[in-house]
GROMACS .gro file of C-alpha atoms in nm:
model
  401
    1UNK     CA    1   0.000   0.000   0.000
    2UNK     CA    2   0.156   0.328  -0.115
    3UNK     CA    3   0.049   0.693  -0.080
    4UNK     CA    4   0.019   0.946  -0.357
    5UNK     CA    5  -0.286   0.826  -0.550
    6UNK     CA    6  -0.574   1.016  -0.701
    7UNK     CA    7  -0.865   0.770  -0.708
    8UNK     CA    8  -1.200   0.849  -0.869
    9UNK     CA    9  -1.503   0.627  -0.812
   10UNK     CA   10  -1.705   0.557  -1.129
   11UNK     CA   11  -2.054   0.415  -1.085
   12UNK     CA   12  -2.190   0.229  -1.383
   13UNK     CA   13  -2.115   0.262  -1.751
   14UNK     CA   14  -2.264   0.612  -1.756
   15UNK     CA   15  -1.956   0.732  -1.566
   16UNK     CA   16  -1.704   0.468  -1.672
   17UNK     CA   17  -1.726   0.471  -2.052
   18UNK     CA   18  -1.687   0.847  -2.108
   19UNK     CA   19  -1.383   0.850  -1.878
   20UNK     CA   20  -1.232   0.545  -2.050
   21UNK     CA   21  -1.290   0.680  -2.402
   22UNK     CA   22  -1.150   1.019  -2.305
   23UNK     CA   23  -0.832   0.858  -2.168
   24UNK     CA   24  -0.788   0.649  -2.484
   25UNK     CA   25  -0.848   0.952  -2.706
   26UNK     CA   26  -0.577   1.140  -2.518
   27UNK     CA   27  -0.327   0.854  -2.531
   28UNK     CA   28   0.014   0.921  -2.681
   29UNK     CA   29   0.216   0.599  -2.653
   30UNK     CA   30   0.019   0.293  -2.549
   31UNK     CA   31  -0.320   0.152  -2.448
   32UNK     CA   32  -0.358  -0.188  -2.281
   33UNK     CA   33  -0.714  -0.311  -2.220
   34UNK     CA   34  -0.823  -0.641  -2.067
   35UNK     CA   35  -1.187  -0.743  -2.023
   36UNK     CA   36  -1.401  -1.050  -1.976
   37UNK     CA   37  -1.681  -0.931  -2.208
   38UNK     CA   38  -1.639  -0.703  -2.508
   39UNK     CA   39  -1.983  -0.648  -2.658
   40UNK     CA   40  -1.958  -0.471  -2.994
   41UNK     CA   41  -2.277  -0.267  -2.964
   42UNK     CA   42  -2.365   0.070  -2.809
   43UNK     CA   43  -2.105   0.144  -2.538
   44UNK     CA   44  -1.871  -0.126  -2.666
   45UNK     CA   45  -1.867   0.026  -3.013
   46UNK     CA   46  -1.766   0.361  -2.867
   47UNK     CA   47  -1.470   0.198  -2.691
   48UNK     CA   48  -1.377   0.003  -3.005
   49UNK     CA   49  -1.388   0.323  -3.211
   50UNK     CA   50  -1.157   0.492  -2.960
   51UNK     CA   51  -0.910   0.202  -2.984
   52UNK     CA   52  -0.911   0.227  -3.364
   53UNK     CA   53  -0.856   0.604  -3.349
   54UNK     CA   54  -0.562   0.556  -3.112
   55UNK     CA   55  -0.401   0.287  -3.330
   56UNK     CA   56  -0.437   0.505  -3.641
   57UNK     CA   57  -0.235   0.781  -3.479
   58UNK     CA   58   0.043   0.527  -3.405
   59UNK     CA   59  -0.046   0.450  -3.043
   60UNK     CA   60   0.037   0.087  -2.958
   61UNK     CA   61  -0.298  -0.073  -2.871
   62UNK     CA   62  -0.327  -0.415  -2.704
   63UNK     CA   63  -0.668  -0.566  -2.637
   64UNK     CA   64  -0.735  -0.897  -2.458
   65UNK     CA   65  -1.085  -1.045  -2.425
   66UNK     CA   66  -1.180  -1.367  -2.253
   67UNK     CA   67  -1.265  -1.649  -2.491
   68UNK     CA   68  -1.583  -1.741  -2.301
   69UNK     CA   69  -1.707  -1.395  -2.206
   70UNK     CA   70  -1.640  -1.282  -2.564
   71UNK     CA   71  -1.720  -1.589  -2.775
   72UNK     CA   72  -1.637  -1.417  -3.104
   73UNK     CA   73  -1.540  -1.084  -3.257
   74UNK     CA   74  -1.761  -0.966  -3.544
   75UNK     CA   75  -1.581  -1.000  -3.876
   76UNK     CA   76  -1.629  -0.631  -3.955
   77UNK     CA   77  -1.453  -0.531  -3.632
   78UNK     CA   78  -1.176  -0.788  -3.682
   79UNK     CA   79  -1.111  -0.626  -4.018
   80UNK     CA   80  -1.116  -0.273  -3.875
   81UNK     CA   81  -0.877  -0.372  -3.597
   82UNK     CA   82  -0.640  -0.530  -3.850
   83UNK     CA   83  -0.646  -0.226  -4.078
   84UNK     CA   84  -0.584   0.015  -3.790
   85UNK     CA   85  -0.313  -0.198  -3.630
   86UNK     CA   86  -0.494  -0.291  -3.307
   87UNK     CA   87  -0.329  -0.599  -3.156
   88UNK     CA   88  -0.599  -0.821  -3.009
   89UNK     CA   89  -0.643  -1.168  -2.866
   90UNK     CA   90  -0.916  -1.390  -2.722
   91UNK     CA   91  -0.784  -1.565  -2.414
   92UNK     CA   92  -0.831  -1.943  -2.397
   93UNK     CA   93  -1.139  -2.016  -2.611
   94UNK     CA   94  -1.312  -2.332  -2.491
   95UNK     CA   95  -1.247  -2.541  -2.799
   96UNK     CA   96  -1.431  -2.862  -2.888
   97UNK     CA   97  -1.414  -3.015  -2.539
   98UNK     CA   98  -1.552  -2.702  -2.376
   99UNK     CA   99  -1.605  -2.720  -2.003
  100UNK     CA  100  -1.514  -3.090  -1.984
  101UNK     CA  101  -1.151  -2.992  -1.918
  102UNK     CA  102  -1.112  -2.827  -1.574
  103UNK     CA  103  -0.806  -2.639  -1.699
  104UNK     CA  104  -1.042  -2.446  -1.928
  105UNK     CA  105  -1.228  -2.310  -1.625
  106UNK     CA  106  -0.941  -2.066  -1.562
  107UNK     CA  107  -1.075  -1.747  -1.714
  108UNK     CA  108  -0.953  -1.392  -1.769
  109UNK     CA  109  -1.208  -1.211  -1.553
  110UNK     CA  110  -1.021  -0.893  -1.464
  111UNK     CA  111  -1.123  -0.560  -1.615
  112UNK     CA  112  -0.807  -0.354  -1.640
  113UNK     CA  113  -0.696  -0.069  -1.866
  114UNK     CA  114  -0.366   0.119  -1.857
  115UNK     CA  115  -0.311   0.427  -2.074
  116UNK     CA  116   0.044   0.557  -2.131
  117UNK     CA  117   0.140   0.402  -1.795
  118UNK     CA  118  -0.010   0.720  -1.644
  119UNK     CA  119  -0.368   0.630  -1.566
  120UNK     CA  120  -0.536   0.299  -1.491
  121UNK     CA  121  -0.896   0.180  -1.477
  122UNK     CA  122  -0.999  -0.119  -1.269
  123UNK     CA  123  -1.333  -0.257  -1.155
  124UNK     CA  124  -1.620  -0.485  -1.235
  125UNK     CA  125  -1.754  -0.316  -1.548
  126UNK     CA  126  -1.722  -0.512  -1.872
  127UNK     CA  127  -1.722  -0.343  -2.212
  128UNK     CA  128  -2.097  -0.390  -2.217
  129UNK     CA  129  -2.384  -0.145  -2.210
  130UNK     CA  130  -2.545  -0.091  -1.867
  131UNK     CA  131  -2.890  -0.184  -1.996
  132UNK     CA  132  -2.787  -0.502  -2.181
  133UNK     CA  133  -2.755  -0.845  -2.023
  134UNK     CA  134  -2.568  -1.109  -2.229
  135UNK     CA  135  -2.835  -1.373  -2.149
  136UNK     CA  136  -3.154  -1.172  -2.098
  137UNK     CA  137  -3.117  -0.889  -2.348
  138UNK     CA  138  -3.233  -0.533  -2.292
  139UNK     CA  139  -3.313  -0.440  -1.931
  140UNK     CA  140  -3.536  -0.169  -1.785
  141UNK     CA  141  -3.281  -0.074  -1.517
  142UNK     CA  142  -2.904  -0.028  -1.546
  143UNK     CA  143  -2.663  -0.280  -1.404
  144UNK     CA  144  -2.533  -0.187  -1.057
  145UNK     CA  145  -2.155  -0.182  -1.084
  146UNK     CA  146  -1.841   0.020  -1.012
  147UNK     CA  147  -1.492   0.095  -1.139
  148UNK     CA  148  -1.211   0.328  -1.036
  149UNK     CA  149  -0.984   0.561  -1.229
  150UNK     CA  150  -0.641   0.584  -1.068
  151UNK     CA  151  -0.330   0.796  -1.109
  152UNK     CA  152  -0.029   0.723  -0.893
  153UNK     CA  153   0.228   0.454  -0.812
  154UNK     CA  154  -0.002   0.151  -0.859
  155UNK     CA  155  -0.037   0.235  -1.229
  156UNK     CA  156   0.316   0.100  -1.278
  157UNK     CA  157   0.202  -0.230  -1.122
  158UNK     CA  158  -0.100  -0.243  -1.353
  159UNK     CA  159   0.117  -0.172  -1.657
  160UNK     CA  160   0.365  -0.440  -1.556
  161UNK     CA  161   0.088  -0.697  -1.504
  162UNK     CA  162  -0.078  -0.624  -1.839
  163UNK     CA  163   0.255  -0.627  -2.026
  164UNK     CA  164   0.366  -0.955  -1.872
  165UNK     CA  165   0.031  -1.118  -1.945
  166UNK     CA  166   0.051  -1.017  -2.311
  167UNK     CA  167   0.408  -1.147  -2.345
  168UNK     CA  168   0.313  -1.482  -2.192
  169UNK     CA  169   0.017  -1.516  -2.426
  170UNK     CA  170   0.243  -1.425  -2.718
  171UNK     CA  171   0.490  -1.697  -2.623
  172UNK     CA  172   0.214  -1.955  -2.573
  173UNK     CA  173   0.046  -1.874  -2.903
  174UNK     CA  174   0.374  -1.887  -3.094
  175UNK     CA  175   0.453  -2.226  -2.939
  176UNK     CA  176   0.109  -2.361  -3.030
  177UNK     CA  177   0.149  -2.225  -3.381
  178UNK     CA  178   0.479  -2.408  -3.425
  179UNK     CA  179   0.343  -2.733  -3.278
  180UNK     CA  180   0.021  -2.738  -3.477
  181UNK     CA  181   0.167  -2.600  -3.797
  182UNK     CA  182  -0.143  -2.394  -3.865
  183UNK     CA  183  -0.135  -2.026  -3.942
  184UNK     CA  184  -0.495  -1.937  -4.021
  185UNK     CA  185  -0.630  -1.869  -3.672
  186UNK     CA  186  -0.298  -1.716  -3.569
  187UNK     CA  187  -0.322  -1.457  -3.844
  188UNK     CA  188  -0.694  -1.402  -3.804
  189UNK     CA  189  -0.649  -1.285  -3.446
  190UNK     CA  190  -0.376  -1.035  -3.542
  191UNK     CA  191  -0.120  -1.153  -3.286
  192UNK     CA  192   0.184  -0.953  -3.388
  193UNK     CA  193   0.533  -0.918  -3.240
  194UNK     CA  194   0.525  -0.721  -2.919
  195UNK     CA  195   0.614  -0.361  -2.989
  196UNK     CA  196   0.697  -0.180  -2.669
  197UNK     CA  197   0.690   0.197  -2.716
  198UNK     CA  198   0.970   0.424  -2.608
  199UNK     CA  199   1.028   0.467  -2.237
  200UNK     CA  200   0.699   0.525  -2.060
  201UNK     CA  201   0.708   0.750  -1.756
  202UNK     CA  202   0.584   0.577  -1.441
  203UNK     CA  203   0.656   0.880  -1.223
  204UNK     CA  204   0.792   0.651  -0.953
  205UNK     CA  205   1.018   0.932  -0.826
  206UNK     CA  206   0.738   1.186  -0.800
  207UNK     CA  207   0.648   1.326  -0.455
  208UNK     CA  208   0.415   1.086  -0.275
  209UNK     CA  209   0.317   1.278   0.035
  210UNK     CA  210  -0.035   1.365  -0.081
  211UNK     CA  211  -0.323   1.156  -0.206
  212UNK     CA  212  -0.481   0.827  -0.108
  213UNK     CA  213  -0.311   0.511   0.008
  214UNK     CA  214  -0.383   0.244  -0.253
  215UNK     CA  215  -0.261  -0.081  -0.403
  216UNK     CA  216  -0.339  -0.309  -0.696
  217UNK     CA  217  -0.421  -0.659  -0.572
  218UNK     CA  218  -0.408  -0.936  -0.832
  219UNK     CA  219  -0.519  -1.298  -0.831
  220UNK     CA  220  -0.372  -1.557  -1.066
  221UNK     CA  221  -0.280  -1.923  -1.061
  222UNK     CA  222   0.095  -1.880  -1.006
  223UNK     CA  223   0.223  -1.629  -0.750
  224UNK     CA  224  -0.097  -1.455  -0.639
  225UNK     CA  225  -0.339  -1.735  -0.564
  226UNK     CA  226  -0.495  -1.592  -0.245
  227UNK     CA  227  -0.404  -1.222  -0.234
  228UNK     CA  228  -0.754  -1.083  -0.288
  229UNK     CA  229  -0.917  -1.314  -0.036
  230UNK     CA  230  -0.644  -1.236   0.218
  231UNK     CA  231  -0.699  -0.863   0.170
  232UNK     CA  232  -1.069  -0.911   0.247
  233UNK     CA  233  -1.002  -1.130   0.551
  234UNK     CA  234  -0.746  -0.888   0.694
  235UNK     CA  235  -0.981  -0.589   0.661
  236UNK     CA  236  -1.275  -0.783   0.808
  237UNK     CA  237  -1.058  -0.914   1.091
  238UNK     CA  238  -0.956  -0.558   1.185
  239UNK     CA  239  -1.308  -0.413   1.153
  240UNK     CA  240  -1.444  -0.242   1.463
  241UNK     CA  241  -1.771  -0.084   1.349
  242UNK     CA  242  -1.896  -0.188   1.007
  243UNK     CA  243  -1.836  -0.423   0.717
  244UNK     CA  244  -2.033  -0.342   0.402
  245UNK     CA  245  -1.998  -0.572   0.100
  246UNK     CA  246  -2.175  -0.570  -0.237
  247UNK     CA  247  -2.100  -0.876  -0.446
  248UNK     CA  248  -2.271  -1.029  -0.744
  249UNK     CA  249  -2.172  -1.395  -0.702
  250UNK     CA  250  -2.132  -1.469  -0.334
  251UNK     CA  251  -2.022  -1.811  -0.212
  252UNK     CA  252  -1.728  -1.754   0.024
  253UNK     CA  253  -1.507  -2.034   0.146
  254UNK     CA  254  -1.480  -2.141   0.508
  255UNK     CA  255  -1.213  -1.890   0.615
  256UNK     CA  256  -1.397  -1.592   0.471
  257UNK     CA  257  -1.731  -1.708   0.613
  258UNK     CA  258  -1.576  -1.744   0.957
  259UNK     CA  259  -1.423  -1.396   0.932
  260UNK     CA  260  -1.768  -1.249   0.864
  261UNK     CA  261  -1.929  -1.450   1.144
  262UNK     CA  262  -1.659  -1.356   1.397
  263UNK     CA  263  -1.694  -0.990   1.304
  264UNK     CA  264  -2.071  -0.998   1.355
  265UNK     CA  265  -2.035  -1.178   1.688
  266UNK     CA  266  -1.795  -0.918   1.825
  267UNK     CA  267  -2.046  -0.642   1.755
  268UNK     CA  268  -1.945  -0.527   1.407
  269UNK     CA  269  -2.241  -0.449   1.186
  270UNK     CA  270  -2.199  -0.672   0.880
  271UNK     CA  271  -2.421  -0.598   0.581
  272UNK     CA  272  -2.416  -0.786   0.251
  273UNK     CA  273  -2.583  -0.658  -0.066
  274UNK     CA  274  -2.617  -0.956  -0.300
  275UNK     CA  275  -2.774  -1.044  -0.630
  276UNK     CA  276  -3.147  -1.078  -0.580
  277UNK     CA  277  -3.248  -1.175  -0.932
  278UNK     CA  278  -3.230  -1.530  -1.063
  279UNK     CA  279  -2.955  -1.526  -1.326
  280UNK     CA  280  -2.868  -1.894  -1.355
  281UNK     CA  281  -2.904  -2.211  -1.149
  282UNK     CA  282  -2.564  -2.225  -0.979
  283UNK     CA  283  -2.552  -1.851  -0.907
  284UNK     CA  284  -2.887  -1.855  -0.730
  285UNK     CA  285  -2.898  -2.189  -0.552
  286UNK     CA  286  -2.537  -2.280  -0.460
  287UNK     CA  287  -2.501  -1.979  -0.227
  288UNK     CA  288  -2.818  -2.049  -0.026
  289UNK     CA  289  -2.676  -2.320   0.203
  290UNK     CA  290  -2.423  -2.075   0.351
  291UNK     CA  291  -2.681  -1.806   0.428
  292UNK     CA  292  -2.818  -1.981   0.737
  293UNK     CA  293  -2.498  -1.964   0.943
  294UNK     CA  294  -2.441  -1.601   0.843
  295UNK     CA  295  -2.795  -1.498   0.936
  296UNK     CA  296  -2.774  -1.686   1.265
  297UNK     CA  297  -2.461  -1.489   1.357
  298UNK     CA  298  -2.636  -1.159   1.294
  299UNK     CA  299  -2.506  -1.084   0.945
  300UNK     CA  300  -2.758  -0.878   0.747
  301UNK     CA  301  -2.824  -1.006   0.395
  302UNK     CA  302  -2.999  -0.771   0.153
  303UNK     CA  303  -3.089  -0.880  -0.199
  304UNK     CA  304  -3.075  -0.617  -0.473
  305UNK     CA  305  -3.414  -0.594  -0.640
  306UNK     CA  306  -3.403  -0.312  -0.897
  307UNK     CA  307  -3.202  -0.491  -1.167
  308UNK     CA  308  -2.889  -0.699  -1.204
  309UNK     CA  309  -2.620  -0.639  -0.942
  310UNK     CA  310  -2.270  -0.687  -1.081
  311UNK     CA  311  -2.062  -0.495  -0.824
  312UNK     CA  312  -1.760  -0.642  -0.645
  313UNK     CA  313  -1.689  -0.379  -0.381
  314UNK     CA  314  -1.657  -0.339  -0.004
  315UNK     CA  315  -1.614  -0.072   0.264
  316UNK     CA  316  -1.482  -0.137   0.615
  317UNK     CA  317  -1.515   0.116   0.899
  318UNK     CA  318  -1.564   0.398   0.648
  319UNK     CA  319  -1.192   0.416   0.568
  320UNK     CA  320  -1.089   0.096   0.383
  321UNK     CA  321  -1.245   0.015   0.047
  322UNK     CA  322  -1.196  -0.215  -0.247
  323UNK     CA  323  -1.330  -0.201  -0.602
  324UNK     CA  324  -1.251  -0.469  -0.854
  325UNK     CA  325  -1.347  -0.767  -1.065
  326UNK     CA  326  -1.333  -1.042  -0.803
  327UNK     CA  327  -1.651  -1.203  -0.683
  328UNK     CA  328  -1.645  -1.385  -0.351
  329UNK     CA  329  -1.701  -1.728  -0.502
  330UNK     CA  330  -1.482  -2.023  -0.607
  331UNK     CA  331  -1.445  -1.918  -0.971
  332UNK     CA  332  -1.300  -1.579  -0.877
  333UNK     CA  333  -1.107  -1.678  -0.566
  334UNK     CA  334  -0.960  -2.005  -0.697
  335UNK     CA  335  -0.955  -2.009  -1.076
  336UNK     CA  336  -0.986  -1.675  -1.258
  337UNK     CA  337  -0.742  -1.392  -1.317
  338UNK     CA  338  -0.878  -1.099  -1.116
  339UNK     CA  339  -0.777  -0.746  -1.026
  340UNK     CA  340  -0.895  -0.528  -0.736
  341UNK     CA  341  -0.784  -0.186  -0.620
  342UNK     CA  342  -0.765  -0.146  -0.242
  343UNK     CA  343  -0.789   0.209  -0.107
  344UNK     CA  344  -0.735   0.351   0.242
  345UNK     CA  345  -0.888   0.698   0.218
  346UNK     CA  346  -1.182   0.829   0.418
  347UNK     CA  347  -1.338   1.051   0.147
  348UNK     CA  348  -1.323   0.774  -0.113
  349UNK     CA  349  -1.455   0.508   0.126
  350UNK     CA  350  -1.737   0.733   0.243
  351UNK     CA  351  -1.839   0.806  -0.117
  352UNK     CA  352  -1.864   0.435  -0.194
  353UNK     CA  353  -2.037   0.367   0.138
  354UNK     CA  354  -2.303   0.628   0.057
  355UNK     CA  355  -2.378   0.460  -0.277
  356UNK     CA  356  -2.408   0.116  -0.117
  357UNK     CA  357  -2.617   0.238   0.174
  358UNK     CA  358  -2.859   0.408  -0.062
  359UNK     CA  359  -2.889   0.091  -0.270
  360UNK     CA  360  -2.957  -0.119   0.040
  361UNK     CA  361  -3.219   0.118   0.173
  362UNK     CA  362  -3.400   0.188  -0.154
  363UNK     CA  363  -3.344  -0.124  -0.366
  364UNK     CA  364  -3.258  -0.396  -0.117
  365UNK     CA  365  -3.485  -0.663   0.029
  366UNK     CA  366  -3.359  -0.794   0.363
  367UNK     CA  367  -3.369  -1.167   0.426
  368UNK     CA  368  -3.551  -1.264   0.743
  369UNK     CA  369  -3.369  -1.544   0.928
  370UNK     CA  370  -3.690  -1.711   1.052
  371UNK     CA  371  -3.855  -1.705   0.710
  372UNK     CA  372  -3.536  -1.826   0.545
  373UNK     CA  373  -3.535  -2.129   0.777
  374UNK     CA  374  -3.889  -2.214   0.659
  375UNK     CA  375  -3.819  -2.203   0.285
  376UNK     CA  376  -3.989  -2.488   0.089
  377UNK     CA  377  -3.828  -2.832   0.079
  378UNK     CA  378  -3.806  -2.819  -0.300
  379UNK     CA  379  -3.589  -2.507  -0.281
  380UNK     CA  380  -3.376  -2.668  -0.010
  381UNK     CA  381  -3.317  -2.967  -0.238
  382UNK     CA  382  -3.218  -2.746  -0.529
  383UNK     CA  383  -2.988  -2.547  -0.300
  384UNK     CA  384  -2.814  -2.862  -0.180
  385UNK     CA  385  -2.788  -3.000  -0.532
  386UNK     CA  386  -2.624  -2.682  -0.660
  387UNK     CA  387  -2.389  -2.669  -0.361
  388UNK     CA  388  -2.294  -3.033  -0.415
  389UNK     CA  389  -2.224  -2.974  -0.784
  390UNK     CA  390  -2.005  -2.681  -0.693
  391UNK     CA  391  -1.806  -2.896  -0.449
  392UNK     CA  392  -1.770  -3.166  -0.714
  393UNK     CA  393  -1.641  -2.912  -0.963
  394UNK     CA  394  -1.380  -2.794  -0.717
  395UNK     CA  395  -1.275  -3.154  -0.650
  396UNK     CA  396  -1.216  -3.202  -1.024
  397UNK     CA  397  -0.990  -2.897  -1.033
  398UNK     CA  398  -0.792  -3.025  -0.735
  399UNK     CA  399  -0.872  -2.715  -0.527
  400UNK     CA  400  -0.989  -2.694  -0.168
  401UNK     CA  401  -1.227  -2.419  -0.064
   0.00000   0.00000   0.00000
């Protein structure tokens, strides 16, 4: 955690996309963008246009999309990217065996953008319009989500992470190309030799006495397997007054559940704002078996009712906050590449807390512990089935949770 950061909270695509496009349009040397979903309509087209404009003025542009979240790139946009010189790649498409291979469950889920190694964006917002759901189409209410725009020392860490990830993908793709002897897909995805622009200023020697304390916290399957979960557990363990978490896909492991329960039992007010709408079977049912113990300990669970909740944020004691891509579930905490920004700054934390408190009070439906205990047997069976399937999936990956 280092001082000297300027951190701006961005709620929803209405705030995020104009800031992102503006940063890309003002880029001089390089743009690196990673996302799980890149949807080439509405807001996504505006971002794609900005990337093309940057590449045409000789900015080095590198775009990585997840191969599941972004199943394909429209041919017209593939052509435009190629003509402009945008370097792009879809990370680990499923292939013919799909989800049968547990190794394919390791997804690129982080949403990270670094422009000229000066400014970084990190959060939960995909390149997807607020009112569009990939499975359910156009929505009446915008998705509830957050990102941050950051200037300061952690930008160098974000740039390093994005650069290293691209180089590793480059090496892997070139090796596969040589082994398989096929060039068609390799050329179609415009994977070109890495062109690092002239020295980018990280401003690491700039004065750092002012601004927020902040850090970039990554999760991967090599050196950073548990960093995000440990950051949560440490903040919850040190909480004295309040823990406030909004998370779209919530199924914490035993250590994190115990941290929440212990906090509630020592008098900390613990409030969870979770997805209230049924999105898919595992998302809805697998989390239910853990709710009972949390409710019994005094943890408040509020389900977001206005639309789809996609946020992955938290505030502790009105001074510590995190905004990022990591859900509190096995896919995020054990398998996916994730990125969160952790901030220790009272004004920033209070701004995020105000947004979450308003959502809880105006769009949240609180679960009643006694009514939850009386839920129908059919729902209990579905909950246990989903939970069991989740445990089986983790067993197949060789991970304990």
